[in-house]
Amino acid sequence: MFTENDLGSLISIAEQLVYSRITSDYGEKAKNDLLLLFRTLKSINKYISIDRIEKLVVAIRLSNLVGDYSNIKYKGEKIVDPSVLISHDFTIASIIIERPSEIYLIKQELLDVEKERQFSIVYSYDSGFEKILGKDNETPLQQFEGIPSFFAVPTFKKLENALEYYNIRKARKSDCEFIKKAWFDENRILFKSKPEKHLRRSLHDFLDITLRDAEVREEQNIDDSQPIDIKVSWNYASHIALIEIKWLGKSVDGEGKKFTSQYYDKRALNGSQQLADYLELDKKVNYKKRSIGYLVVFDARRRNTKTSTRSISQEEGLYYSDMDIIYSPNHASTRKDFAQPLRFFIEPICEQEQC
Amino acid sequence: MNKNPEAIFDSLYLSKTLQENLGDFARSEIHLFSYLACLLSLYDGHPISFWGYSYIKNEYGSPFSFEIEEAIKTSESQRFLSKNDDKYLIITESGLEILNHLTNHAVFSDRLLYLNVAITSITLLPFGMVKESVSNEPVLNSAQNHDKRRNLIDENNVAMNLLYDHFRILKLALSDKYNDITVPALVWINKLFESRKNHNPYVH
């Protein structure tokens, strides 16, 4: 619900929009140039790993230029489209977009941004920090934890791909505000009591935002007993996904003096059985759609920890990182509706890293 | 059901522009962005009747239009749209040709602005952010609590008052300074996303 109290924040959002700043700098005719720049940047991010680059400048020459600027020619290699970038190796580069569809790549050299912005809209990437520069304004772009660029926010058609990305980019280093909330200590050794709500929220929100053509809901009841953690439904599809979440490791009370839970392999095995039971129950109540079960285990096991442990060596902290759970019974091998269980190992910050 | 010309035009136009932005598109994405465009037409002062067709909330809580669905089916049968290997839709050459022909009809020109602004939002903002914001707008959000299929954009729907309240406040804040409807549209989407369950899962 908006009220008059929101007026200030609405004005503030408008003033900070790249769109309003660029049209303020160059007029509304620059709108199409900005859109082409953004589309090209999304395309570039499909073909280069921007987090492996130190600096990148991408400039689009304004299409309504008049006067001296229109004769400026660029050196550089003309490329057919951004897909060609996949075969190029560079740590520093400039890319120039000229309408209608000419793209030039200059490797190991940066354009003079101050000069360029007089007749171009300029994107600048410098060690993870992104901004858009107009003639007079520059606008930093939102940074998303675990995602290397504003233009690389992923979308997924397949749940499996989304879960894999989440594991690597979000869970492994706790690159998510909700996973961060689950930790008792800053070195990610012990959870707070009942971390499951934060872990569930983290995965739910990620899937909700990134899955295309899907509806993602938290805590969906199959019957009047325990709910399934996350349910994913696809429009026009004949199946749904039921995701059961478990965590392994230790949680402590608010003062860090007493363990509130200590979960090891058995907890994952319980989750596996629980999911199989859900699926059986679901068969009886859900005639319309076929359900596939996914067990997601957030693994925060560390070796030799006490309630007082606040730092950990690599050996102890990563002891379980490659130690998979052996499931018995292995529902994934005997049931077609049970996907291979997923284990997301959440790394601690180990002593060596701190040094 | 009689074929609705506006729905045919909108579905083809959104097909082309969604494809330009996403590479391909799902049926639900055509419904979603036509709904967003419809809301923007209301912001701009058009009456409900201007849009020419209606929406309900589907079983997944997303906006759904029978007229758009019928138009997509027709386009598929005419091979204006086809499915790719991922079972997502793409617009064919003949689909682009017919769209080109339709775009020249003055009868559709007034709605192009709203379709374009809806699509501009996913060029300038992450796709998921726009999708989530739309599901959090007052009419759809209030419909999440109702199972009954009823018209979302309807004068008798009390949630429309909340929607018009949003628009009134947006205009109060922005209309003096920004003539281009793209700005209030982007601000609204940002604000809806920001207020979504009081958090922003992207920015931490």
Coordinates of C-alpha atoms in Angstrom, one line a residue:
Chain A
M1 CA 0.0 0.0 0.0
F2 CA 1.4 3.4 -1.0
T3 CA 0.7 6.5 1.0
E4 CA 1.7 10.1 0.9
N5 CA 4.6 9.1 3.1
D6 CA 6.1 7.3 0.1
L7 CA 6.3 10.4 -2.0
G8 CA 10.0 11.0 -1.0
S9 CA 11.1 7.5 -1.7
L10 CA 9.3 7.4 -5.1
I11 CA 11.0 10.7 -6.1
S12 CA 14.3 9.3 -5.0
I13 CA 13.9 6.1 -6.9
A14 CA 13.0 8.1 -10.1
E15 CA 16.0 10.3 -9.7
Q16 CA 18.3 7.3 -9.4
L17 CA 17.0 5.5 -12.4
V18 CA 19.6 5.1 -15.2
Y19 CA 16.7 5.7 -17.6
S20 CA 15.8 9.1 -16.1
R21 CA 19.4 10.2 -15.8
I22 CA 20.3 9.3 -19.4
T23 CA 17.2 10.9 -20.8
S24 CA 18.0 14.0 -18.7
D25 CA 21.5 14.1 -20.1
Y26 CA 20.8 13.5 -23.7
G27 CA 17.0 13.8 -24.2
E28 CA 14.4 11.2 -24.9
K29 CA 15.9 10.3 -28.2
A30 CA 18.7 8.5 -26.3
K31 CA 16.1 6.0 -25.0
N32 CA 16.6 3.5 -27.8
D33 CA 20.4 3.8 -27.5
L34 CA 20.2 3.0 -23.8
L35 CA 17.9 0.0 -24.5
L36 CA 20.3 -1.3 -27.1
L37 CA 23.2 -0.9 -24.7
F38 CA 21.4 -2.9 -22.0
R39 CA 20.5 -5.6 -24.4
T40 CA 24.0 -5.8 -25.7
L41 CA 25.4 -5.9 -22.2
K42 CA 23.1 -8.9 -21.3
S43 CA 24.3 -10.6 -24.5
I44 CA 28.0 -9.9 -23.7
N45 CA 27.5 -11.5 -20.3
K46 CA 26.4 -14.7 -21.9
Y47 CA 29.7 -15.1 -23.6
I48 CA 32.3 -13.7 -21.2
S49 CA 32.9 -14.3 -17.5
I50 CA 32.9 -10.8 -16.4
D51 CA 34.3 -11.7 -12.9
R52 CA 37.5 -12.8 -14.6
I53 CA 37.9 -9.4 -16.2
E54 CA 39.5 -6.4 -14.4
K55 CA 38.1 -3.6 -16.4
L56 CA 35.6 -3.2 -19.2
V57 CA 34.2 -0.2 -20.9
V58 CA 31.3 -0.5 -23.3
A59 CA 30.1 2.6 -25.1
I60 CA 27.2 3.1 -27.5
R61 CA 27.5 6.1 -29.8
L62 CA 24.3 8.2 -29.5
S63 CA 22.3 7.9 -32.7
N64 CA 21.1 11.5 -32.8
L65 CA 24.6 13.0 -32.8
V66 CA 25.1 16.1 -34.7
G67 CA 28.2 18.2 -35.2
D68 CA 31.8 17.2 -34.7
Y69 CA 31.3 13.9 -32.9
S70 CA 29.7 12.0 -35.8
N71 CA 33.0 11.7 -37.6
I72 CA 34.9 10.0 -34.9
K73 CA 36.1 6.6 -36.0
Y74 CA 37.2 3.8 -33.7
K75 CA 40.1 1.6 -34.1
G76 CA 39.6 -2.0 -33.0
E77 CA 38.4 -5.3 -34.3
K78 CA 35.0 -5.3 -35.8
I79 CA 33.0 -8.3 -34.5
V80 CA 29.9 -9.8 -35.9
D81 CA 28.0 -10.1 -32.6
P82 CA 28.7 -10.6 -28.9
S83 CA 28.9 -14.4 -29.3
V84 CA 32.3 -13.9 -30.9
L85 CA 33.6 -12.7 -27.6
I86 CA 33.7 -16.3 -26.3
S87 CA 36.9 -16.9 -28.3
H88 CA 38.7 -13.7 -27.1
D89 CA 40.9 -13.6 -24.1
F90 CA 41.5 -10.3 -22.2
T91 CA 41.5 -8.8 -18.8
I92 CA 41.0 -5.2 -19.9
A93 CA 38.9 -4.2 -23.0
S94 CA 36.7 -1.6 -24.6
I95 CA 33.7 -2.4 -26.7
I96 CA 32.1 0.2 -28.9
I97 CA 28.6 -0.2 -30.3
E98 CA 27.7 1.8 -33.4
R99 CA 24.2 1.7 -34.9
P100 CA 22.8 0.0 -36.6
S101 CA 24.7 -3.1 -35.5
E102 CA 28.4 -2.6 -35.7
I103 CA 30.5 -3.7 -32.7
Y104 CA 34.2 -3.0 -32.2
L105 CA 36.5 -4.7 -29.7
I106 CA 39.7 -3.1 -28.4
K107 CA 41.6 -5.5 -26.2
Q108 CA 43.9 -4.4 -23.4
E109 CA 43.0 -0.8 -23.8
L110 CA 40.4 1.4 -22.1
L111 CA 38.6 4.2 -23.9
D112 CA 38.9 7.7 -22.4
V113 CA 35.6 7.6 -20.6
E114 CA 35.5 11.4 -19.9
K115 CA 35.9 12.1 -23.6
E116 CA 33.6 9.2 -24.7
R117 CA 30.7 10.3 -22.5
Q118 CA 30.3 13.5 -24.4
F119 CA 28.8 11.6 -27.3
S120 CA 28.1 8.1 -26.0
I121 CA 26.3 6.3 -23.2
V122 CA 29.1 4.5 -21.4
Y123 CA 29.1 1.4 -19.2
S124 CA 32.1 0.9 -16.9
Y125 CA 33.1 -2.3 -15.1
D126 CA 36.0 -2.0 -12.7
S127 CA 36.7 -4.9 -10.4
G128 CA 33.1 -5.8 -9.7
F129 CA 31.8 -2.3 -9.6
E130 CA 29.5 -1.3 -12.4
K131 CA 28.1 2.1 -13.5
I132 CA 26.4 3.8 -16.4
L133 CA 27.8 7.2 -17.4
G134 CA 25.9 9.9 -19.3
K135 CA 27.2 13.3 -20.2
D136 CA 26.6 14.8 -16.7
N137 CA 25.4 11.9 -14.6
E138 CA 26.8 8.6 -13.5
T139 CA 24.7 5.9 -12.0
P140 CA 26.1 2.9 -10.0
L141 CA 24.2 -0.3 -10.9
Q142 CA 22.8 -2.6 -8.2
Q143 CA 25.1 -5.3 -7.0
F144 CA 23.6 -8.7 -6.3
E145 CA 25.4 -11.0 -4.0
G146 CA 26.9 -14.0 -5.7
I147 CA 26.0 -12.6 -9.1
P148 CA 28.9 -11.0 -11.0
S149 CA 27.0 -8.4 -13.0
F150 CA 23.7 -6.6 -13.1
F151 CA 23.5 -7.9 -16.6
A152 CA 24.1 -11.5 -15.5
V153 CA 21.1 -12.0 -13.2
P154 CA 20.2 -15.5 -14.3
T155 CA 16.9 -17.0 -15.4
F156 CA 16.4 -20.7 -15.7
K157 CA 14.0 -22.9 -17.5
K158 CA 15.0 -26.0 -15.7
L159 CA 14.9 -26.4 -11.9
E160 CA 18.0 -28.6 -11.9
N161 CA 20.0 -25.8 -13.5
A162 CA 18.7 -23.3 -11.0
L163 CA 19.6 -25.5 -8.1
E164 CA 23.1 -26.1 -9.5
Y165 CA 23.7 -22.3 -9.9
Y166 CA 22.3 -21.7 -6.4
N167 CA 24.7 -24.3 -4.9
I168 CA 27.8 -22.8 -6.5
R169 CA 26.9 -19.1 -6.4
K170 CA 24.8 -18.7 -3.3
A171 CA 25.0 -21.6 -0.9
R172 CA 28.7 -22.4 -1.0
K173 CA 29.9 -19.0 0.3
S174 CA 26.7 -18.0 2.0
D175 CA 26.2 -15.3 -0.6
C176 CA 22.6 -14.5 0.5
E177 CA 21.2 -12.4 3.3
F178 CA 19.0 -15.3 4.5
I179 CA 21.8 -17.8 4.7
K180 CA 23.9 -15.2 6.5
K181 CA 21.1 -14.8 9.1
A182 CA 21.3 -18.5 9.8
W183 CA 24.8 -18.4 11.2
F184 CA 25.7 -17.9 14.8
D185 CA 29.3 -16.9 14.2
E186 CA 30.8 -14.9 11.4
N187 CA 33.2 -17.7 10.4
R188 CA 30.2 -19.9 9.5
I189 CA 31.0 -22.7 11.9
L190 CA 27.8 -23.0 13.9
F191 CA 24.2 -22.3 13.0
K192 CA 21.8 -20.4 15.2
S193 CA 19.0 -22.4 16.6
K194 CA 16.4 -23.3 13.9
P195 CA 18.3 -22.2 10.8
E196 CA 15.9 -24.0 8.5
K197 CA 13.5 -21.1 8.1
H198 CA 16.4 -18.9 6.7
L199 CA 17.7 -21.7 4.5
R200 CA 14.2 -22.4 3.1
R201 CA 13.6 -18.7 2.5
S202 CA 16.9 -18.3 0.7
L203 CA 16.2 -21.1 -1.7
H204 CA 12.6 -20.2 -2.1
D205 CA 13.4 -16.6 -3.0
F206 CA 16.2 -17.6 -5.4
L207 CA 13.9 -20.0 -7.3
D208 CA 11.0 -17.6 -7.2
I209 CA 13.0 -14.9 -8.9
T210 CA 15.0 -16.9 -11.4
L211 CA 12.7 -19.7 -12.6
R212 CA 10.8 -18.8 -15.7
D213 CA 7.2 -19.9 -16.2
A214 CA 7.0 -21.3 -12.7
E215 CA 5.2 -20.6 -9.5
V216 CA 7.3 -21.2 -6.4
R217 CA 5.6 -21.5 -3.0
E218 CA 6.9 -22.0 0.5
E219 CA 5.6 -24.6 3.0
Q220 CA 2.8 -26.2 1.0
N221 CA 0.6 -28.7 2.8
I222 CA 0.1 -32.1 1.2
D223 CA -2.2 -33.1 4.1
D224 CA -2.8 -31.8 7.6
S225 CA 0.5 -33.1 8.9
Q226 CA 3.9 -31.5 8.0
P227 CA 4.1 -29.4 4.9
I228 CA 6.6 -29.8 2.1
D229 CA 9.2 -27.0 2.2
I230 CA 8.9 -25.7 -1.3
K231 CA 6.5 -26.5 -4.1
V232 CA 7.3 -25.5 -7.7
S233 CA 4.5 -25.6 -10.3
W234 CA 4.9 -24.9 -14.0
N235 CA 2.2 -23.4 -16.1
Y236 CA 0.9 -25.8 -18.7
A237 CA 3.2 -28.6 -17.4
S238 CA 2.1 -32.0 -16.3
H239 CA 4.4 -32.2 -13.3
I240 CA 5.3 -30.3 -10.1
A241 CA 8.4 -30.4 -7.9
L242 CA 8.3 -31.0 -4.2
I243 CA 11.4 -29.9 -2.4
E244 CA 12.3 -31.1 1.0
I245 CA 15.1 -29.2 2.8
K246 CA 17.3 -30.6 5.6
W247 CA 20.4 -29.2 7.2
L248 CA 23.4 -30.9 8.7
G249 CA 25.8 -29.5 11.3
K250 CA 25.3 -28.0 14.7
S251 CA 23.2 -25.2 16.0
V252 CA 23.6 -23.3 19.3
D253 CA 21.4 -21.3 21.5
G254 CA 21.4 -17.5 21.6
E255 CA 24.4 -17.3 23.9
G256 CA 26.4 -19.9 22.1
K257 CA 26.7 -22.0 25.3
K258 CA 24.6 -25.0 24.4
F259 CA 24.0 -27.0 21.3
T260 CA 20.3 -27.0 20.3
S261 CA 20.7 -29.5 17.5
Q262 CA 23.4 -31.7 16.0
Y263 CA 22.6 -33.3 12.7
Y264 CA 24.7 -35.8 10.7
D265 CA 24.0 -38.2 7.9
K266 CA 21.0 -39.7 9.6
R267 CA 19.2 -36.5 9.3
A268 CA 19.5 -36.6 5.5
L269 CA 18.4 -40.2 5.5
N270 CA 15.3 -39.2 7.5
G271 CA 14.7 -36.4 5.0
S272 CA 14.9 -38.8 2.2
Q273 CA 12.3 -41.1 3.8
Q274 CA 10.1 -38.2 4.7
L275 CA 10.1 -37.1 1.0
A276 CA 9.3 -40.6 -0.2
D277 CA 6.4 -40.6 2.2
Y278 CA 5.2 -37.2 0.9
L279 CA 5.3 -38.5 -2.6
E280 CA 3.2 -41.6 -1.7
L281 CA 0.7 -39.4 0.0
D282 CA 0.7 -36.9 -2.9
K283 CA -0.1 -39.7 -5.3
K284 CA -3.4 -40.3 -3.4
V285 CA -4.5 -36.6 -3.3
N286 CA -3.0 -35.2 -6.5
Y287 CA -4.6 -36.8 -9.5
K288 CA -3.9 -34.0 -12.0
K289 CA -0.1 -33.7 -11.9
R290 CA 2.9 -35.9 -11.5
S291 CA 5.1 -34.9 -8.6
I292 CA 8.9 -35.2 -8.6
G293 CA 10.6 -35.1 -5.2
Y294 CA 13.9 -33.2 -4.6
L295 CA 15.8 -33.5 -1.4
V296 CA 18.1 -30.6 -0.8
V297 CA 20.6 -30.9 2.1
F298 CA 22.4 -27.9 3.3
D299 CA 25.6 -29.4 4.7
A300 CA 27.4 -27.4 7.4
R301 CA 29.2 -30.3 9.0
R302 CA 32.6 -29.3 10.5
R303 CA 34.9 -31.7 12.4
N304 CA 35.8 -31.4 16.1
T305 CA 33.7 -28.4 17.0
K306 CA 32.5 -27.3 20.5
T307 CA 30.0 -24.7 21.4
S308 CA 33.0 -22.4 22.0
T309 CA 34.6 -23.0 18.5
R310 CA 34.8 -19.6 16.8
S311 CA 37.7 -20.3 14.3
I312 CA 38.5 -23.4 12.4
S313 CA 41.4 -24.8 10.3
Q314 CA 40.9 -25.8 6.7
E315 CA 41.4 -29.4 7.6
E316 CA 38.6 -29.4 10.1
G317 CA 36.3 -26.9 8.3
L318 CA 36.4 -28.6 4.9
Y319 CA 36.6 -32.2 6.2
Y320 CA 33.1 -33.0 5.0
S321 CA 33.2 -30.9 1.8
D322 CA 33.5 -33.9 -0.5
M323 CA 31.9 -36.5 1.8
D324 CA 28.7 -37.5 0.2
I325 CA 25.8 -39.0 2.1
I326 CA 25.2 -42.7 1.4
Y327 CA 21.4 -43.2 1.2
S328 CA 19.9 -46.4 2.3
P329 CA 17.3 -47.0 1.1
N330 CA 18.3 -45.1 -2.0
H331 CA 14.9 -43.9 -3.2
A332 CA 16.5 -42.0 -6.2
S333 CA 17.5 -45.3 -7.7
T334 CA 14.3 -47.1 -7.1
R335 CA 11.7 -44.4 -7.7
K336 CA 11.2 -42.5 -10.9
D337 CA 9.6 -39.6 -9.0
F338 CA 12.6 -39.1 -6.7
A339 CA 15.4 -37.0 -8.0
Q340 CA 19.0 -37.6 -7.0
P341 CA 19.5 -35.9 -3.6
L342 CA 21.4 -32.7 -3.7
R343 CA 24.0 -31.7 -1.1
F344 CA 25.0 -28.0 -0.8
F345 CA 28.1 -27.9 1.2
I346 CA 28.4 -24.4 2.9
E347 CA 32.0 -23.5 3.4
P348 CA 33.2 -22.0 6.6
I349 CA 35.8 -19.2 6.6
C350 CA 38.9 -21.1 7.6
E351 CA 41.8 -19.8 9.6
Q352 CA 44.1 -19.6 6.5
E353 CA 41.6 -17.5 4.7
Q354 CA 41.4 -15.0 7.5
C355 CA 45.2 -14.5 7.3
Chain B
M1 CA -14.8 -17.8 -28.3
N2 CA -14.7 -15.0 -30.8
K3 CA -11.2 -13.9 -31.7
N4 CA -10.3 -10.7 -30.1
P5 CA -8.3 -8.4 -32.4
E6 CA -6.5 -6.6 -29.6
A7 CA -5.5 -9.9 -28.0
I8 CA -4.2 -11.1 -31.3
F9 CA -2.1 -8.0 -31.9
D10 CA -0.9 -7.9 -28.3
S11 CA 0.2 -11.5 -28.2
L12 CA 2.1 -11.2 -31.5
Y13 CA 3.7 -7.9 -30.5
L14 CA 4.7 -9.2 -27.1
S15 CA 6.0 -12.4 -28.8
K16 CA 8.3 -10.4 -31.0
T17 CA 9.6 -8.1 -28.2
L18 CA 9.9 -10.9 -25.6
Q19 CA 11.9 -12.9 -28.0
E20 CA 14.2 -9.9 -28.6
N21 CA 14.8 -9.7 -24.9
L22 CA 14.7 -13.3 -23.7
G23 CA 15.5 -15.4 -26.8
D24 CA 12.2 -17.2 -26.5
F25 CA 9.1 -17.0 -24.3
A26 CA 6.5 -18.9 -22.4
R27 CA 2.8 -18.5 -22.9
S28 CA 2.5 -17.3 -19.3
E29 CA 5.0 -14.5 -20.1
I30 CA 2.7 -13.2 -22.8
H31 CA -0.2 -13.2 -20.3
L32 CA 2.0 -11.5 -17.7
F33 CA 3.3 -8.7 -19.9
S34 CA 0.0 -8.0 -21.5
Y35 CA -1.4 -7.6 -18.0
L36 CA 1.3 -5.2 -17.0
A37 CA 0.7 -3.2 -20.2
C38 CA -3.0 -3.1 -19.3
L39 CA -2.3 -1.7 -15.9
L40 CA -0.1 0.9 -17.4
S41 CA -2.9 2.0 -19.6
L42 CA -5.0 2.5 -16.5
Y43 CA -2.2 4.5 -15.0
D44 CA -2.3 6.7 -18.0
G45 CA -6.0 7.5 -17.5
H46 CA -7.7 5.1 -19.9
P47 CA -10.9 3.4 -18.8
I48 CA -11.0 -0.3 -18.2
S49 CA -12.9 -0.8 -21.5
F50 CA -9.9 0.6 -23.4
W51 CA -7.9 -2.6 -23.2
G52 CA -10.5 -4.7 -25.0
Y53 CA -10.2 -7.9 -23.0
S54 CA -10.0 -9.1 -19.4
Y55 CA -8.0 -11.2 -17.0
I56 CA -8.5 -13.6 -14.2
K57 CA -6.0 -15.1 -11.7
N58 CA -5.0 -18.6 -12.7
E59 CA -4.4 -21.5 -10.3
Y60 CA -0.8 -20.5 -9.9
G61 CA -1.7 -16.9 -8.9
S62 CA -0.6 -15.4 -12.3
P63 CA -2.7 -13.2 -14.5
F64 CA -4.5 -15.1 -17.3
S65 CA -6.6 -13.9 -20.2
F66 CA -8.9 -16.2 -22.1
E67 CA -8.7 -13.9 -25.1
I68 CA -4.8 -14.0 -25.1
E69 CA -4.9 -17.7 -24.7
E70 CA -7.2 -18.1 -27.7
A71 CA -5.0 -15.7 -29.7
I72 CA -1.9 -17.8 -28.9
K73 CA -3.7 -21.0 -29.9
T74 CA -4.8 -19.4 -33.1
S75 CA -1.2 -18.1 -33.8
E76 CA 0.1 -21.6 -33.2
S77 CA -2.4 -23.2 -35.5
Q78 CA -1.5 -20.6 -38.2
R79 CA 2.2 -21.2 -37.5
F80 CA 2.8 -17.6 -36.5
L81 CA 4.3 -19.1 -33.4
S82 CA 6.1 -22.4 -33.0
K83 CA 7.8 -24.3 -30.2
N84 CA 11.6 -24.6 -29.8
D85 CA 13.5 -27.6 -28.3
D86 CA 12.9 -26.3 -24.8
K87 CA 9.1 -26.2 -25.5
Y88 CA 9.2 -22.4 -25.3
L89 CA 7.6 -20.4 -28.0
I90 CA 9.3 -18.4 -30.8
I91 CA 7.7 -16.1 -33.4
T92 CA 8.1 -17.3 -37.0
E93 CA 8.8 -15.3 -40.1
S94 CA 5.1 -15.5 -41.0
G95 CA 4.3 -14.3 -37.5
L96 CA 6.5 -11.3 -38.0
E97 CA 5.0 -10.6 -41.3
I98 CA 1.4 -10.6 -40.0
L99 CA 2.5 -8.5 -37.0
N100 CA 4.1 -6.0 -39.4
H101 CA 0.9 -5.8 -41.3
L102 CA -1.2 -5.3 -38.1
T103 CA 1.2 -2.7 -36.7
N104 CA 0.3 -0.4 -39.5
H105 CA -3.4 -0.4 -38.4
A106 CA -4.1 2.8 -36.6
V107 CA -6.5 1.0 -34.3
F108 CA -3.6 -0.6 -32.4
S109 CA -1.4 2.5 -32.2
D110 CA -2.7 3.7 -28.9
R111 CA -1.8 0.5 -27.1
L112 CA 1.7 0.2 -28.5
L113 CA 3.0 2.7 -25.9
Y114 CA 1.9 0.4 -23.0
L115 CA 3.2 -2.8 -24.6
N116 CA 6.5 -1.1 -25.2
V117 CA 6.9 0.2 -21.7
A118 CA 6.0 -3.2 -20.3
I119 CA 8.8 -4.7 -22.4
T120 CA 11.2 -1.9 -21.7
S121 CA 11.0 -2.9 -18.0
I122 CA 12.7 -6.2 -18.7
T123 CA 15.4 -4.6 -20.7
L124 CA 16.3 -2.2 -18.0
L125 CA 15.6 -4.4 -14.9
P126 CA 16.2 -8.1 -14.2
F127 CA 13.4 -10.2 -15.5
G128 CA 12.6 -11.8 -12.2
M129 CA 12.3 -8.5 -10.5
V130 CA 9.6 -7.4 -12.9
K131 CA 7.8 -10.7 -12.7
E132 CA 7.8 -10.6 -8.9
S133 CA 6.7 -6.9 -8.8
V134 CA 3.7 -7.6 -11.0
S135 CA 2.6 -10.5 -8.7
N136 CA 2.9 -8.0 -5.8
E137 CA 0.7 -5.3 -7.3
P138 CA -2.5 -4.7 -5.3
V139 CA -5.1 -6.3 -7.6
L140 CA -3.2 -9.6 -8.2
N141 CA -1.9 -9.6 -4.7
S142 CA -5.4 -9.3 -3.2
A143 CA -6.6 -12.0 -5.6
Q144 CA -4.1 -14.5 -4.0
N145 CA -6.6 -14.8 -1.2
H146 CA -9.5 -15.6 -3.4
D147 CA -10.0 -19.0 -5.0
K148 CA -12.9 -17.9 -7.1
R149 CA -12.1 -17.1 -10.7
R150 CA -13.2 -13.5 -11.2
N151 CA -12.2 -10.7 -13.4
L152 CA -9.2 -8.9 -12.0
I153 CA -9.6 -5.6 -13.8
D154 CA -13.2 -4.8 -12.8
E155 CA -14.8 -1.7 -11.3
N156 CA -16.5 -4.0 -8.8
N157 CA -13.2 -5.4 -7.6
V158 CA -12.4 -3.4 -4.4
A159 CA -8.7 -4.0 -4.9
M160 CA -8.9 -1.6 -7.9
N161 CA -9.2 1.2 -5.3
L162 CA -5.8 0.2 -4.0
L163 CA -4.4 0.1 -7.5
Y164 CA -5.8 3.6 -8.2
D165 CA -4.3 4.8 -4.9
H166 CA -0.9 3.6 -6.1
F167 CA -1.3 5.5 -9.3
R168 CA -2.5 8.6 -7.5
I169 CA 0.5 8.7 -5.3
L170 CA 2.9 7.9 -8.2
K171 CA 1.4 10.8 -10.2
L172 CA 1.6 13.1 -7.2
A173 CA 5.3 12.3 -6.9
L174 CA 6.3 12.2 -10.5
S175 CA 3.9 13.8 -12.9
D176 CA 5.4 17.3 -12.6
K177 CA 8.8 16.2 -13.5
Y178 CA 8.5 13.2 -15.9
N179 CA 6.2 13.2 -19.0
D180 CA 7.4 9.8 -20.1
I181 CA 5.3 7.0 -18.6
T182 CA 8.4 4.8 -18.6
V183 CA 9.7 6.6 -15.4
P184 CA 6.6 6.0 -13.2
A185 CA 6.4 2.4 -14.6
L186 CA 10.0 1.7 -13.6
V187 CA 9.5 3.4 -10.2
W188 CA 6.4 1.4 -9.5
I189 CA 8.1 -1.8 -10.3
N190 CA 11.1 -0.9 -8.1
K191 CA 8.8 0.1 -5.3
L192 CA 6.7 -3.0 -5.5
F193 CA 9.8 -5.2 -5.5
E194 CA 11.2 -3.3 -2.6
S195 CA 8.1 -3.7 -0.5
R196 CA 7.7 -7.3 -1.5
K197 CA 7.6 -9.0 1.9
N198 CA 9.8 -6.1 3.1
H199 CA 12.9 -7.3 1.6
N200 CA 14.9 -7.4 -1.6
P201 CA 16.4 -10.8 -2.4
Y202 CA 18.8 -9.3 -4.9
V203 CA 20.4 -6.5 -2.9
H204 CA 21.8 -7.4 0.4

